[in-house]
CSV table of C-alpha atoms in Angstrom, one decimal:
chain,number,residue,atom,x,y,z
A,1,MET,CA,113.7,98.5,99.3
A,2,SER,CA,110.8,96.4,98.3
A,3,TRP,CA,108.2,98.8,99.7
A,4,LEU,CA,109.2,101.3,97.0
A,5,GLU,CA,108.7,98.9,94.1
A,6,GLY,CA,104.9,99.3,94.1
A,7,GLU,CA,102.8,101.9,92.4
A,8,PHE,CA,102.9,105.6,93.4
A,9,LYS,CA,99.4,106.9,93.9
A,10,PRO,CA,99.5,110.7,94.0
A,11,GLN,CA,95.8,111.0,94.6
A,12,ASN,CA,96.1,109.2,98.0
A,13,LYS,CA,97.1,111.0,101.2
A,14,GLY,CA,100.3,110.5,103.1
A,15,VAL,CA,101.8,107.1,103.3
A,16,ALA,CA,99.0,105.6,101.2
A,17,LYS,CA,100.6,107.3,98.2
A,18,VAL,CA,103.1,104.4,98.3
A,19,LEU,CA,101.4,101.7,100.4
A,20,GLY,CA,97.9,100.3,100.5
A,21,GLU,CA,95.5,102.3,102.7
A,22,LEU,CA,95.4,99.6,105.4
A,23,GLU,CA,99.2,99.2,105.3
A,24,ALA,CA,99.5,102.9,105.6
A,25,ARG,CA,97.2,103.0,108.6
A,26,VAL,CA,99.1,100.2,110.3
A,27,MET,CA,102.4,102.0,109.7
A,28,GLU,CA,101.0,105.3,111.1
A,29,ILE,CA,99.9,103.4,114.3
A,30,ILE,CA,103.2,101.7,114.8
A,31,TRP,CA,105.2,104.9,114.1
A,32,ASP,CA,103.0,106.6,116.8
A,33,LEU,CA,103.3,103.8,119.3
A,34,GLY,CA,107.0,102.9,118.6
A,35,GLU,CA,106.2,99.2,119.2
A,36,ALA,CA,103.0,97.2,119.0
A,37,THR,CA,101.5,93.7,118.8
A,38,VAL,CA,98.9,92.6,116.3
A,39,LYS,CA,96.4,92.8,119.1
A,40,ASP,CA,97.3,96.4,119.8
A,41,VAL,CA,96.9,97.5,116.2
A,42,HIS,CA,93.8,95.4,115.8
A,43,GLN,CA,92.1,97.1,118.7
A,44,LEU,CA,93.0,100.6,117.5
A,45,ILE,CA,91.9,99.9,113.9
A,46,ASN,CA,88.6,98.3,115.1
A,47,GLN,CA,87.7,101.7,116.7
A,48,GLU,CA,87.6,103.1,113.1
A,49,LYS,CA,86.7,100.1,111.0
A,50,LYS,CA,85.8,96.5,111.9
A,51,LEU,CA,88.4,94.1,110.5
A,52,ALA,CA,89.3,90.5,111.4
A,53,TYR,CA,92.4,90.0,113.6
A,54,THR,CA,93.8,87.8,110.8
A,55,THR,CA,93.6,90.7,108.3
A,56,ILE,CA,95.8,92.8,110.6
A,57,LEU,CA,98.1,89.9,111.1
A,58,THR,CA,98.5,89.4,107.4
A,59,ILE,CA,99.1,93.1,106.8
A,60,MET,CA,101.8,93.3,109.5
A,61,GLY,CA,103.5,90.2,108.1
A,62,ARG,CA,103.5,91.8,104.6
A,63,LEU,CA,105.0,95.0,106.1
A,64,ALA,CA,107.7,93.0,107.8
A,65,ASP,CA,108.4,91.1,104.5
A,66,LYS,CA,108.7,94.5,102.7
A,67,GLY,CA,111.3,95.6,105.3
A,68,LEU,CA,109.2,98.3,107.0
A,69,LEU,CA,108.6,96.4,110.3
A,70,ILE,CA,110.9,94.3,112.5
A,71,LYS,CA,109.2,91.3,114.1
A,72,LYS,CA,110.3,90.1,117.5
A,73,SER,CA,108.9,87.1,119.4
A,74,ILE,CA,107.5,87.8,122.9
A,75,GLY,CA,106.4,84.4,124.2
A,76,LEU,CA,103.6,83.2,121.9
A,77,ALA,CA,103.0,86.7,120.5
A,78,HIS,CA,105.0,89.0,118.3
A,79,SER,CA,105.9,92.6,118.7
A,80,TYR,CA,106.6,94.9,115.8
A,81,THR,CA,108.8,98.0,115.6
A,82,PRO,CA,109.4,100.3,112.6
A,83,ALA,CA,112.4,99.4,110.6
A,84,VAL,CA,112.5,102.9,109.3
A,85,SER,CA,111.4,106.1,110.9
A,86,ARG,CA,108.5,108.2,109.4
A,87,ASP,CA,111.1,110.8,108.3
A,88,GLU,CA,113.3,108.2,106.7
A,89,PHE,CA,110.3,106.8,104.9
A,90,TYR,CA,109.1,110.2,103.6
A,91,ASN,CA,112.7,111.2,102.5
A,92,LYS,CA,113.2,107.9,100.6
A,93,VAL,CA,109.8,108.2,98.9
A,94,ALA,CA,110.5,111.8,97.9
A,95,GLU,CA,114.0,110.9,96.6
A,96,THR,CA,112.6,108.0,94.6
A,97,VAL,CA,109.7,110.0,93.1
A,98,VAL,CA,111.9,113.0,92.2
A,99,ASP,CA,114.6,110.8,90.7
A,100,GLY,CA,112.0,109.1,88.6
A,101,LEU,CA,110.5,112.4,87.4
A,102,PHE,CA,113.8,113.9,86.6
A,103,GLU,CA,115.1,110.8,84.8
A,104,GLU,CA,112.1,110.9,82.4
A,105,PHE,CA,110.6,114.4,82.6
A,106,ALA,CA,113.4,116.7,83.8
A,107,GLU,CA,112.3,119.9,82.1
A,108,PRO,CA,108.5,119.8,82.9
A,109,ALA,CA,109.1,118.4,86.4
A,110,PHE,CA,111.6,121.2,87.2
A,111,THR,CA,109.2,123.8,85.7
A,112,HIS,CA,106.2,122.6,87.7
A,113,PHE,CA,108.4,122.4,90.9
A,114,LEU,CA,109.4,126.0,90.5
A,115,LYS,CA,105.9,127.2,89.8
A,116,LYS,CA,104.7,125.5,93.0
A,117,VAL,CA,107.6,127.0,95.0
A,118,GLU,CA,107.1,130.5,93.7
A,119,LYS,CA,103.5,130.6,95.1
A,120,ASP,CA,104.8,130.1,98.7
A,121,PRO,CA,107.2,132.8,100.0
A,122,GLN,CA,108.4,130.5,102.8
A,123,LYS,CA,109.2,127.7,100.4
A,124,LEU,CA,110.9,130.1,98.0
A,125,ALA,CA,113.1,131.4,100.9
A,126,GLU,CA,114.0,127.8,101.8
A,127,LEU,CA,114.9,127.1,98.2
A,128,GLU,CA,117.1,130.2,98.1
A,129,LYS,CA,118.9,129.1,101.2
A,130,MET,CA,119.5,125.6,99.8
A,131,LEU,CA,120.9,127.1,96.5
A,132,LEU,CA,123.2,129.4,98.4
A,133,LYS,CA,124.5,126.5,100.5
A,134,ILE,CA,125.1,124.4,97.3
A,135,LYS,CA,127.0,127.3,95.7
A,136,GLU,CA,129.1,127.8,98.9
A,137,GLN,CA,130.0,124.0,98.9
A,138,GLN,CA,131.0,124.2,95.2
A,139,GLY,CA,133.4,127.0,96.0
């Protein structure tokens, strides 16, 4: 997936950890709407920040090229739908980041993960359930 080949930016929030900030905002809008034209997205983004229509057109084209949006022709305009759901996106990002960490930094990554989990009783309970399920599956 070409959208995972970029830089991971842990200091950014949400989808912008993987995509550019404007790409992330466009994806959030399209996930919320389910389907949108460039005009739809441009109007929504312009309520927050004034940008040229062609800027949004370029961003949406790039997101389609990366495999995140599906472009359909509607007369002279184009409609875009998400190629992956928000949950699929988050899961793939998490899988890729964790795989990369464990491949190169297994021990410190695991240690920091456990330190983070132990501070949250709910997350600790979830981890315990997952471990029990794995043990049951292994027999």
